[in-house]
XYZ file of C-alpha atoms in Angstrom:
741
model
C -42.996 46.251 -136.613
C -42.364 48.174 -133.432
C -44.625 50.214 -131.240
C -42.931 53.224 -132.566
C -42.902 52.337 -136.073
C -47.019 51.777 -135.834
C -47.012 54.975 -134.119
C -45.467 56.782 -137.197
C -47.283 54.940 -140.175
C -50.429 55.909 -138.536
C -49.323 59.836 -138.600
C -50.336 60.084 -142.455
C -53.009 58.676 -142.066
C -54.329 61.224 -138.732
C -52.440 63.832 -141.287
C -55.172 63.417 -144.313
C -58.062 62.979 -141.724
C -57.431 66.665 -140.319
C -57.042 67.842 -143.876
C -59.988 66.313 -144.648
C -61.715 68.448 -141.560
C -60.087 71.339 -142.614
C -60.611 71.932 -146.137
C -64.358 70.639 -146.159
C -66.065 73.781 -148.143
C -68.691 75.626 -146.523
C -70.465 76.505 -150.085
C -74.180 75.984 -150.065
C -74.081 74.764 -153.597
C -71.096 72.253 -153.186
C -72.094 68.666 -154.045
C -71.038 66.181 -151.670
C -69.055 68.363 -149.615
C -67.301 65.749 -147.490
C -65.995 63.809 -150.398
C -64.622 66.768 -151.650
C -62.723 67.505 -148.920
C -61.121 63.803 -149.115
C -60.361 64.323 -152.418
C -58.036 68.012 -151.544
C -56.587 66.217 -148.729
C -55.563 63.512 -150.553
C -54.038 65.460 -153.033
C -52.238 67.498 -150.902
C -50.901 64.650 -148.665
C -49.921 62.703 -152.169
C -48.200 65.782 -153.317
C -46.647 66.597 -150.519
C -45.315 62.785 -150.082
C -44.049 62.603 -153.589
C -41.899 65.771 -153.242
C -40.914 64.794 -149.897
C -38.933 61.873 -151.297
C -37.743 64.335 -154.500
C -35.910 67.078 -152.001
C -35.014 64.163 -149.053
C -33.204 61.864 -152.035
C -31.553 64.633 -153.901
C -30.195 65.653 -150.324
C -28.865 62.157 -149.620
C -31.255 62.045 -146.753
C -33.679 59.021 -147.395
C -33.567 58.116 -143.539
C -36.426 57.253 -141.095
C -35.630 60.142 -138.870
C -35.777 62.235 -141.475
C -39.211 61.183 -143.164
C -40.688 61.208 -139.458
C -39.428 64.879 -139.138
C -41.336 65.242 -142.510
C -44.496 63.941 -141.670
C -44.746 65.265 -137.725
C -44.264 68.399 -139.051
C -47.225 67.951 -141.621
C -49.369 66.616 -139.021
C -48.628 69.787 -136.622
C -49.621 72.023 -139.782
C -52.821 70.262 -140.368
C -54.046 69.853 -136.736
C -53.096 73.783 -136.975
C -55.121 74.696 -139.976
C -57.822 72.088 -138.701
C -58.149 73.921 -135.347
C -58.003 77.302 -136.617
C -61.170 75.990 -139.275
C -63.020 74.993 -135.954
C -62.151 78.242 -134.490
C -63.551 79.960 -137.513
C -66.565 78.261 -137.870
C -67.465 78.556 -134.308
C -67.284 82.188 -134.263
C -69.130 82.518 -137.685
C -72.441 80.214 -135.593
C -71.604 76.819 -137.964
C -70.712 73.797 -137.002
C -67.336 72.356 -137.405
C -66.619 69.098 -139.679
C -66.348 66.731 -136.999
C -68.274 68.439 -134.079
C -72.306 68.399 -133.247
C -73.652 71.997 -133.908
C -74.820 71.688 -129.820
C -74.000 69.457 -127.242
C -76.662 67.529 -126.105
C -78.580 67.968 -129.120
C -81.264 65.669 -130.700
C -80.462 64.730 -134.499
C -83.085 65.242 -136.577
C -83.988 62.664 -139.220
C -81.936 63.193 -142.092
C -82.225 61.560 -145.163
C -79.733 58.575 -146.595
C -78.838 61.268 -149.298
C -77.455 63.912 -146.593
C -74.453 61.504 -146.146
C -74.286 59.835 -149.566
C -74.676 62.628 -151.889
C -77.400 65.273 -150.326
C -80.034 63.460 -152.364
C -83.934 63.710 -151.726
C -85.497 60.375 -150.155
C -86.903 59.054 -153.662
C -83.312 59.000 -155.041
C -83.434 62.354 -156.902
C -81.071 64.735 -157.196
C -81.352 67.796 -154.626
C -80.686 71.618 -155.614
C -77.173 71.157 -154.258
C -76.375 68.474 -156.810
C -77.397 70.420 -159.133
C -74.954 73.083 -158.919
C -77.495 75.390 -156.935
C -78.240 77.361 -153.741
C -79.187 75.292 -150.957
C -82.635 76.897 -150.297
C -82.356 76.426 -146.630
C -78.548 77.333 -145.959
C -78.805 76.775 -142.180
C -80.539 72.999 -142.405
C -77.210 71.412 -142.550
C -76.193 73.181 -139.417
C -79.819 72.309 -137.364
C -79.274 68.712 -138.566
C -75.636 68.144 -137.908
C -75.254 66.148 -134.599
C -71.736 64.463 -135.976
C -70.216 62.029 -138.485
C -71.535 58.972 -136.409
C -75.214 59.849 -135.443
C -76.119 61.464 -139.116
C -74.619 57.932 -140.577
C -76.445 56.024 -137.610
C -79.749 58.136 -138.705
C -79.204 57.593 -142.678
C -79.162 53.939 -142.311
C -81.886 54.195 -139.771
C -84.075 56.226 -142.771
C -82.528 54.227 -145.676
C -84.676 51.761 -147.872
C -83.960 47.966 -147.180
C -82.528 48.193 -150.948
C -80.071 50.849 -150.177
C -79.109 49.182 -146.812
C -77.969 45.814 -149.085
C -76.158 47.748 -151.357
C -74.182 49.611 -148.658
C -73.932 46.659 -146.485
C -72.238 44.803 -149.389
C -69.957 47.967 -150.030
C -69.105 48.274 -146.634
C -68.337 44.196 -146.022
C -66.200 43.878 -149.047
C -63.878 47.075 -147.874
C -63.724 45.942 -144.412
C -63.007 42.041 -145.717
C -60.079 44.111 -148.537
C -58.711 45.533 -145.573
C -58.432 42.285 -143.406
C -56.458 40.545 -146.062
C -54.707 43.511 -146.944
C -52.985 43.474 -143.406
C -52.916 39.822 -142.774
C -51.155 38.733 -146.462
C -47.886 39.716 -147.170
C -46.780 41.473 -150.559
C -46.851 38.442 -153.483
C -47.575 40.627 -156.721
C -45.050 38.969 -159.339
C -44.007 42.418 -160.809
C -43.329 43.788 -157.148
C -40.869 41.270 -156.656
C -39.456 41.699 -160.279
C -39.106 45.994 -160.012
C -41.857 47.748 -157.533
C -40.320 46.626 -154.247
C -36.904 46.248 -155.300
C -36.728 50.125 -155.718
C -37.740 50.625 -152.565
C -34.498 48.849 -151.068
C -32.412 49.939 -153.345
C -33.546 53.490 -152.488
C -33.307 52.473 -148.709
C -30.157 51.411 -149.493
C -28.167 54.204 -151.177
C -30.170 57.374 -149.190
C -30.759 58.400 -152.400
C -32.633 58.194 -155.393
C -30.172 58.255 -158.143
C -30.018 55.504 -160.672
C -27.986 52.141 -160.444
C -26.786 49.236 -162.506
C -29.423 46.725 -163.010
C -30.554 43.865 -165.453
C -33.630 44.803 -164.890
C -34.655 48.263 -166.548
C -38.092 48.921 -165.251
C -37.033 49.189 -161.718
C -35.353 52.600 -162.925
C -37.617 53.616 -166.092
C -41.017 52.921 -164.772
C -42.563 56.262 -162.962
C -42.155 55.586 -159.337
C -44.977 57.353 -157.738
C -46.510 54.412 -155.836
C -43.261 52.904 -155.100
C -42.656 56.642 -153.050
C -45.191 56.099 -151.141
C -44.658 52.712 -149.916
C -41.129 54.058 -149.471
C -42.625 56.332 -146.838
C -44.269 53.011 -144.966
C -40.806 51.454 -145.230
C -38.892 53.850 -143.902
C -41.403 55.148 -140.607
C -42.149 51.085 -139.810
C -38.817 49.326 -141.075
C -40.760 46.671 -143.152
C -42.998 45.857 -146.078
C -45.826 44.733 -142.826
C -48.646 47.909 -144.217
C -47.530 48.028 -148.049
C -50.881 46.300 -149.158
C -52.785 49.484 -147.308
C -51.466 51.933 -149.989
C -53.813 50.018 -152.495
C -56.402 49.517 -150.102
C -56.882 53.244 -149.328
C -56.210 54.262 -153.301
C -59.379 51.890 -153.868
C -61.746 53.697 -150.925
C -60.803 57.174 -152.695
C -62.418 55.309 -155.678
C -65.462 54.367 -154.618
C -65.988 57.764 -152.801
C -64.867 60.003 -155.958
C -66.973 57.685 -158.158
C -70.094 58.136 -156.470
C -69.167 62.111 -156.180
C -68.988 61.912 -160.109
C -72.385 60.906 -160.047
C -73.862 63.335 -158.035
C -72.083 66.039 -160.208
C -74.147 64.444 -163.095
C -77.356 64.676 -161.565
C -77.698 61.128 -159.655
C -79.452 60.724 -156.110
C -78.260 58.955 -153.622
C -79.495 55.450 -155.267
C -77.372 56.370 -158.656
C -74.313 57.070 -156.191
C -75.028 53.490 -154.041
C -75.269 51.448 -157.038
C -72.132 53.327 -158.889
C -70.136 52.170 -155.681
C -71.467 48.972 -155.630
C -70.824 47.955 -159.243
C -67.292 49.381 -159.027
C -66.637 47.642 -155.474
C -67.669 44.303 -156.692
C -65.913 44.573 -159.943
C -63.317 41.654 -159.146
C -60.165 43.777 -160.783
C -61.432 46.296 -157.959
C -61.513 43.547 -154.937
C -58.204 41.891 -156.073
C -55.725 44.909 -156.350
C -57.412 46.546 -153.150
C -55.346 43.681 -151.342
C -51.841 44.254 -153.511
C -48.723 45.855 -153.874
C -49.710 46.676 -158.243
C -50.089 50.810 -158.691
C -53.389 50.485 -161.039
C -55.760 51.399 -158.391
C -53.092 54.427 -157.469
C -53.408 55.578 -160.879
C -56.847 54.850 -161.312
C -57.597 57.265 -157.778
C -55.510 60.104 -159.111
C -57.477 60.136 -162.921
C -60.795 60.441 -160.743
C -59.494 63.044 -158.397
C -58.866 65.140 -161.484
C -62.279 64.188 -162.901
C -64.458 65.816 -159.962
C -62.012 68.628 -159.990
C -62.823 69.241 -163.582
C -67.093 68.106 -162.949
C -66.644 70.937 -160.708
C -65.501 73.501 -163.499
C -68.540 72.664 -166.100
C -70.947 74.854 -164.238
C -68.836 77.321 -162.131
C -65.583 79.130 -162.268
C -62.569 77.659 -161.194
C -60.541 79.316 -158.173
C -57.163 78.737 -157.715
C -57.513 75.895 -155.059
C -58.794 73.555 -157.101
C -56.584 74.857 -160.280
C -53.795 73.626 -157.860
C -55.576 70.468 -157.176
C -55.929 69.621 -160.926
C -51.915 70.528 -161.336
C -51.224 68.232 -158.328
C -53.847 64.973 -159.731
C -52.066 65.606 -163.108
C -48.606 65.349 -161.505
C -48.796 62.501 -159.486
C -51.018 60.264 -162.486
C -47.858 60.564 -164.263
C -45.396 59.987 -161.940
C -47.741 56.968 -160.702
C -48.437 55.711 -164.282
C -48.171 57.746 -167.642
C -50.908 55.784 -169.227
C -53.438 57.189 -166.930
C -52.633 60.953 -168.766
C -54.735 59.512 -171.280
C -57.672 60.166 -169.513
C -56.433 63.554 -167.772
C -55.708 65.027 -171.231
C -59.010 65.049 -172.466
C -60.418 65.704 -168.780
C -58.427 68.701 -169.045
C -59.417 70.245 -172.474
C -63.016 69.599 -171.250
C -62.116 71.801 -167.946
C -60.436 74.421 -170.353
C -63.568 74.522 -172.807
C -66.397 75.057 -169.926
C -64.310 77.486 -168.229
C -64.504 79.894 -171.310
C -67.768 79.371 -171.899
C -68.667 80.197 -168.599
C -66.354 83.552 -169.379
C -68.364 84.373 -172.169
C -71.458 83.671 -170.538
C -70.502 86.375 -168.033
C -69.623 89.038 -170.491
C -72.982 88.459 -172.077
C -75.007 88.744 -169.129
C -73.013 91.275 -166.770
C -75.389 90.601 -163.836
C -75.242 86.997 -163.326
C -72.250 85.611 -161.255
C -70.723 82.546 -161.151
C -71.198 80.120 -157.767
C -68.130 80.380 -156.215
C -65.711 77.327 -156.392
C -65.684 75.186 -153.159
C -62.080 74.843 -153.829
C -61.241 78.481 -153.556
C -61.077 78.069 -149.786
C -57.641 76.848 -149.846
C -56.387 74.738 -146.635
C -53.504 77.717 -146.514
C -55.957 80.858 -147.013
C -57.914 79.951 -143.774
C -61.583 80.191 -145.646
C -61.136 83.157 -147.669
C -62.258 83.066 -150.966
C -59.828 83.856 -153.893
C -61.136 85.260 -157.477
C -62.398 82.986 -160.255
C -60.608 82.318 -163.156
C -62.166 83.072 -165.952
C -61.933 84.642 -169.780
C -59.290 83.422 -172.324
C -56.113 85.203 -170.314
C -57.355 83.714 -166.986
C -58.141 80.461 -168.455
C -54.407 80.422 -170.230
C -53.029 81.137 -167.200
C -54.868 78.475 -165.055
C -53.899 75.846 -167.395
C -50.246 77.280 -167.103
C -50.348 76.863 -163.290
C -51.805 73.484 -163.703
C -49.051 72.287 -165.987
C -46.718 73.772 -163.611
C -47.733 72.527 -160.665
C -47.608 69.249 -162.338
C -44.401 69.462 -163.692
C -43.058 69.958 -159.783
C -44.393 66.688 -158.948
C -43.733 64.816 -161.944
C -40.357 67.022 -163.659
C -37.786 65.688 -161.058
C -38.283 61.945 -162.133
C -38.542 63.174 -165.638
C -35.170 65.093 -165.352
C -33.380 62.036 -164.360
C -34.490 59.860 -166.948
C -33.789 62.550 -169.686
C -30.375 62.784 -168.190
C -29.906 58.921 -168.304
C -31.551 58.174 -171.733
C -31.806 61.184 -173.188
C -35.441 61.359 -173.251
C -38.038 61.680 -171.158
C -39.574 58.619 -171.465
C -36.779 56.517 -171.102
C -34.879 53.919 -173.534
C -36.498 52.686 -176.520
C -36.906 49.235 -175.508
C -39.623 50.934 -173.208
C -41.267 53.577 -175.479
C -41.223 50.282 -178.591
C -42.679 48.019 -176.328
C -45.716 48.966 -174.751
C -46.930 51.862 -176.919
C -48.496 50.673 -180.675
C -45.955 50.926 -183.304
C -48.761 50.892 -186.042
C -51.410 53.539 -186.463
C -53.360 52.892 -189.929
C -56.919 52.474 -188.864
C -57.245 48.591 -189.363
C -54.393 47.729 -187.022
C -56.495 49.840 -184.328
C -59.035 48.626 -185.025
C -57.884 45.067 -184.497
C -56.145 45.800 -181.129
C -59.405 47.473 -180.075
C -61.474 44.431 -180.627
C -58.719 42.090 -178.892
C -58.653 44.393 -175.767
C -62.279 44.463 -175.657
C -62.522 40.479 -176.064
C -60.053 40.019 -173.117
C -61.743 42.782 -170.858
C -65.283 41.071 -171.540
C -64.353 37.815 -171.030
C -66.128 34.964 -169.471
C -66.011 31.577 -167.796
C -67.999 30.454 -171.289
C -65.149 28.849 -173.500
C -66.991 28.042 -176.371
C -67.968 31.972 -176.390
C -64.318 32.994 -175.433
C -63.027 30.886 -178.621
C -66.014 31.756 -181.108
C -65.346 35.550 -180.616
C -61.317 34.963 -180.877
C -61.905 33.303 -184.162
C -64.223 36.355 -185.438
C -61.201 38.734 -184.551
C -58.321 36.602 -185.873
C -60.435 36.129 -189.507
C -61.430 39.759 -189.594
C -57.766 40.996 -188.858
C -56.495 38.761 -191.600
C -59.102 39.736 -193.846
C -58.163 43.459 -193.423
C -54.425 42.248 -194.020
C -53.489 42.648 -190.558
C -51.704 39.840 -188.409
C -53.125 39.490 -185.007
C -49.984 38.373 -183.482
C -48.389 41.410 -185.354
C -45.201 42.465 -182.976
C -45.892 46.160 -183.923
C -49.256 45.911 -181.586
C -48.951 42.802 -179.578
C -46.749 43.159 -176.488
C -43.695 41.036 -176.004
C -44.232 37.551 -177.486
C -47.669 37.153 -176.534
C -50.082 35.318 -178.617
C -53.887 36.435 -178.620
C -56.436 35.228 -177.312
C -55.583 34.341 -173.792
C -58.306 33.638 -170.658
C -58.783 36.321 -168.395
C -62.078 35.326 -166.861
C -60.115 33.789 -163.929
C -59.844 36.633 -160.528
C -56.180 36.824 -161.088
C -55.269 40.503 -159.864
C -53.106 40.764 -162.879
C -55.677 40.067 -165.549
C -59.304 38.994 -164.429
C -61.562 40.779 -167.160
C -64.550 42.841 -165.949
C -67.191 41.736 -168.341
C -70.446 42.790 -165.990
C -68.966 46.541 -165.066
C -67.804 46.694 -168.417
C -71.582 46.160 -170.194
C -73.214 48.204 -167.920
C -70.790 50.982 -168.218
C -70.872 50.471 -171.973
C -75.049 50.293 -172.045
C -74.848 54.057 -169.391
C -72.430 55.710 -172.498
C -74.453 54.744 -175.439
C -77.895 56.033 -173.312
C -75.919 59.251 -171.770
C -74.730 60.097 -175.487
C -77.777 59.518 -177.219
C -80.490 60.698 -174.828
C -78.806 61.973 -171.815
C -82.062 63.473 -170.329
C -83.152 60.020 -169.567
C -80.197 59.548 -167.182
C -80.026 63.170 -166.095
C -82.658 65.693 -167.025
C -81.416 68.531 -165.473
C -77.739 67.887 -165.874
C -77.962 66.790 -170.101
C -75.179 68.790 -171.286
C -72.664 67.669 -168.840
C -74.067 64.389 -169.066
C -73.069 63.876 -172.634
C -69.821 65.720 -172.403
C -68.660 63.885 -169.680
C -69.738 60.582 -171.825
C -67.664 61.902 -174.823
C -64.488 62.267 -172.704
C -64.800 58.546 -171.028
C -65.618 57.640 -174.707
C -62.425 59.457 -176.254
C -59.895 58.012 -173.116
C -61.107 54.408 -174.459
C -60.480 54.524 -177.754
C -57.202 56.547 -177.242
C -56.358 54.439 -174.791
C -56.762 51.411 -177.587
C -54.775 53.572 -180.566
C -51.982 53.964 -178.075
C -51.158 50.719 -176.001
C -50.748 47.134 -177.225
C -52.602 44.221 -176.616
C -51.368 41.961 -173.757
C -52.892 39.495 -171.510
C -52.572 41.471 -168.247
C -54.097 44.724 -170.114
C -57.140 44.646 -168.106
C -55.302 46.453 -165.290
C -53.964 49.176 -167.643
C -57.889 49.725 -168.261
C -58.683 49.942 -164.413
C -58.214 54.058 -164.566
C -61.184 54.113 -167.527
C -63.217 51.875 -165.607
C -63.069 53.955 -162.843
C -64.563 56.895 -164.708
C -67.383 54.897 -166.794
C -68.594 52.948 -163.982
C -70.939 56.360 -162.718
C -72.573 56.211 -165.979
C -73.324 52.530 -165.238
C -75.248 53.892 -161.973
C -76.928 56.303 -163.510
C -78.173 54.175 -165.740
C -79.545 51.674 -163.498
C -81.135 54.236 -161.364
C -83.324 55.476 -163.918
C -84.302 52.016 -165.041
C -85.468 51.456 -161.141
C -87.129 55.052 -161.384
C -89.417 53.732 -164.276
C -92.387 51.977 -162.113
C -94.703 50.972 -165.251
C -95.263 48.186 -167.907
C -94.731 44.732 -168.394
C -91.577 45.395 -169.821
C -90.281 47.549 -166.811
C -90.705 44.444 -164.548
C -88.618 42.498 -167.142
C -85.714 45.051 -166.991
C -85.598 45.309 -163.561
C -85.601 41.724 -162.682
C -82.648 41.585 -165.222
C -81.070 44.529 -163.691
C -81.103 42.549 -160.436
C -79.913 39.344 -161.430
C -77.032 41.213 -163.308
C -76.573 42.938 -159.721
C -76.594 40.047 -157.619
C -73.886 38.243 -160.412
C -72.072 41.526 -159.563
C -71.890 40.815 -155.732
C -71.340 36.670 -156.377
C -68.156 37.712 -158.564
C -66.770 40.200 -155.804
C -67.304 37.797 -152.948
C -66.076 35.018 -154.806
C -63.112 37.091 -156.401
C -62.115 38.104 -152.524
C -62.798 34.340 -151.235
C -60.913 32.756 -153.981
C -58.813 35.519 -156.090
C -55.283 34.947 -157.033
C -52.626 35.532 -155.154
C -54.299 36.444 -152.120
C -57.591 34.475 -150.829
C -59.606 34.348 -147.619
C -60.083 30.579 -148.083
C -58.984 27.395 -149.784
C -55.209 26.360 -150.485
C -53.437 29.812 -149.818
C -55.892 31.506 -147.434
C -54.142 33.968 -145.492
C -55.293 32.759 -142.686
C -53.303 29.453 -143.086
C -50.545 29.916 -145.048
C -46.776 31.133 -143.682
C -45.640 34.442 -144.288
C -42.909 33.391 -146.905
C -45.250 31.123 -148.404
C -47.345 33.365 -149.150
C -44.569 35.513 -150.617
C -44.023 33.053 -153.091
C -47.502 31.611 -153.918
C -47.379 32.976 -157.820
C -44.097 30.398 -157.778
C -44.141 28.205 -154.714
C -41.897 25.764 -156.488
C -39.324 28.774 -156.095
C -39.571 28.993 -152.041
C -37.325 26.159 -151.067
C -34.667 27.329 -153.576
C -34.423 30.999 -152.413
C -33.841 29.548 -148.648
C -31.630 26.777 -149.824
C -29.269 29.813 -151.401
C -29.944 32.537 -148.976
C -28.851 30.381 -146.032
C -25.625 29.183 -148.008
C -24.430 32.936 -148.680
C -25.348 33.714 -144.706
C -23.342 30.980 -143.526
C -20.590 32.021 -145.513
C -19.967 35.242 -143.819
C -20.381 37.451 -147.410
C -21.104 40.837 -146.878
C -21.200 41.662 -150.662
C -23.299 39.908 -152.913
C -23.189 39.847 -156.475
C -27.288 39.519 -158.375
C -27.257 37.482 -161.520
C -30.871 37.708 -162.959
C -32.655 38.874 -165.940
C -35.104 41.301 -167.038
C -38.743 39.761 -165.319
C -36.797 37.682 -162.554
C -37.408 37.846 -159.048
C -34.818 40.505 -156.871
C -37.039 41.393 -153.993
C -36.596 37.946 -151.649
C -33.165 38.472 -151.896
C -33.605 41.886 -149.910
C -35.565 39.907 -147.522
C -33.920 36.493 -147.035
C -29.890 38.375 -147.022
C -31.072 41.439 -144.831
C -28.419 41.514 -141.790
C -28.888 40.445 -138.027
C -29.580 43.659 -137.280
C -32.171 44.693 -140.140
C -30.509 46.696 -142.173
C -30.412 46.378 -145.913
C -27.741 43.549 -147.510
C -25.372 44.896 -149.800
C -26.307 44.138 -152.886
C -24.696 44.711 -156.361
C -26.112 43.725 -159.972
C -22.963 42.083 -162.279
C -24.998 43.006 -165.400
C -26.618 46.312 -166.380
C -28.861 47.410 -169.153
C -28.259 50.906 -168.192
C -25.347 52.701 -170.764
C -23.784 55.045 -168.108
C -24.033 52.707 -164.902
C -21.049 49.598 -165.353
C -21.938 46.795 -162.749
C -20.007 45.362 -160.540
C -17.058 43.450 -160.835
C -17.535 40.226 -159.984
C -14.136 39.769 -158.516
C -15.474 42.501 -155.897
C -17.605 40.643 -154.104
C -17.768 38.042 -151.492
C -20.538 35.818 -152.976
C -23.254 35.349 -155.869
C -26.973 34.749 -155.853
C -28.394 33.781 -159.308
C -31.903 33.394 -160.559
C -32.963 32.463 -164.232
C -30.012 31.114 -166.548
C -27.639 29.089 -165.029
C -25.810 29.771 -168.231
C -26.005 33.433 -167.449
C -24.837 32.738 -164.162
C -21.374 30.295 -165.071
C -19.933 33.263 -167.158
C -19.975 35.507 -164.459
C -18.926 33.002 -162.162
C -14.862 33.789 -161.386
C -12.527 30.627 -161.879
C -11.809 28.805 -158.597
C -15.458 29.459 -157.326
C -18.199 26.899 -156.260
C -21.265 27.147 -158.387
C -24.604 25.336 -157.249
C -27.595 25.760 -159.218
C -31.212 24.005 -158.840
C -34.163 24.852 -161.226
C -34.105 28.501 -160.934
C -31.669 29.616 -158.323
C -28.059 29.615 -157.777
C -25.277 30.700 -155.930
C -21.500 30.583 -156.136
C -18.889 31.238 -153.450
C -14.993 31.191 -153.545
C -13.293 27.834 -152.778
C -12.676 27.603 -148.959
C -16.402 29.244 -148.371
């Protein structure tokens, strides 16, 4: 990566930081205003990134100069808005988000909750977290001494247990960043369709569909790949691709902690939430990957935290735009995330109608202003609250319109190509459940639960699977029925091993389940002043999980599809653990505390082991990011293929071939060809498919290419090789050249 590429890659990150400064709420009652500002900034930046791709793609201008100009303009606007916001804060006598209240001022001791949540030293929720005005609105101004100074003072005043929690979280995040920077992209699905998408767009200069034997390259929502495309064009390569999921993981931690604060949790509850989530092996492994599940989870979590803001205050236009952006970004990234966004938006609508009714019943009462109503573009002006049936309906329409702007262009292309917004029948029938009778749904839910809670204890796994299989047969459901099972997979499948695509989450899942049960049955035990909000949120989380099991077929790697639900549910675990630690008396309490500490220690060990030995990127052992070459890292999933790809690519390049035909099947690796056959000047090779599953996109004629490369099936390759050509094939990879080359 060149120096210019490095500087350009930093522009989006700097723009997000400036937007965070510009969009920080000045409302005294705002919960965790800095994290709320992060949510606004990432939603605005994410929506902008998607729309830039759509606009430039429609203009056939997916080029590095065009993307550089787009981000430099965005950076300039963000800097101007942040500057105006700071100047306005100075005029009003308020400190900016990034500057101390006065030069040389000595910071007063700030409780750790001032940064983590605004909590009190004993871990209870402060007035701001309960949605009440701060009794001393000038206190923050008097205490502000810069973000770094506050962070240092927070650490100094924290309790040892809180330091241990925060240190573990920070250590894991930093080590994940190291792995993300050192490791080459090597996720299996990324080799098949995530990363080839990006290369096709770069080669074409637009977003038009192309002939391909791998339908997922064009039918699966491309929101995550849109973000990768920005890095690809700005840097010229894939060296920073892993940072997208890493950043999404950080957003998930911040937002999950904020959700905990919104539900009444103090600093300890928020740290516990972040700790449980940060040590979940699936989160640890995906944070260094080019998968898409953490990105989807981040957008869903952003929607959830904005919805919770609307439970006790009437929503302003800024938050409506944020909800629309979160919905659209979820839909354009992974449609399964909408399973949670739908119930969340229903909860928001009901809460807004309730607040409007209360306002009409008590005219003297006034709703707390929405912190999101201070829109970035509005220069800090407060917009009118949205209330009443008409305004709630209007706000709902606005959310859907904004979401449609984000995801609409992709859906339009899919509809034009396949006649259905959800793609071809093979996609609509492969993942969604095809049976919805109660018995089938229950069996599917039990199998999903069995895989999600899997442990290294093989006897326990076998016993649980036997019970589920016997029960399914007793109610007349085939546990391997293709209508409720993905592809040709067979239940059960071990999922305890720390693999990014399938690792289970028994500890986080069990803690969240306990928290959900208590939140539904006795919410006042967890949050006395937020019991109603907590119970409503728990209902939404439970609804999302039930809908997921009723709509998505069981599959061995289904745990990663549940990641969005894990992120939403972990705050319930944090609240329960905090309530457990608050109760100080009784021998039974001591046993419960020791059990909770043991579970947390085990969770930390699981996270560390996943980072150290997880697959396919690890810190130590065989395949370590420190000792494995770049190319070998890319092939850690299938090391036996590395030499075969190099052998074929070397032969094709030596022949001088320019136009190269691809022969492959639906789950074959295509991305290595884009790397190994890249032109000497770094330009994309001209790769064309000799097979196509798109009816309106015929494949290239084999006689029109200079060489053919094949993966998977020698028989399929042989059928497409022109007469007189020489075919060479090993176990997985082959190539064909005209006679004499």
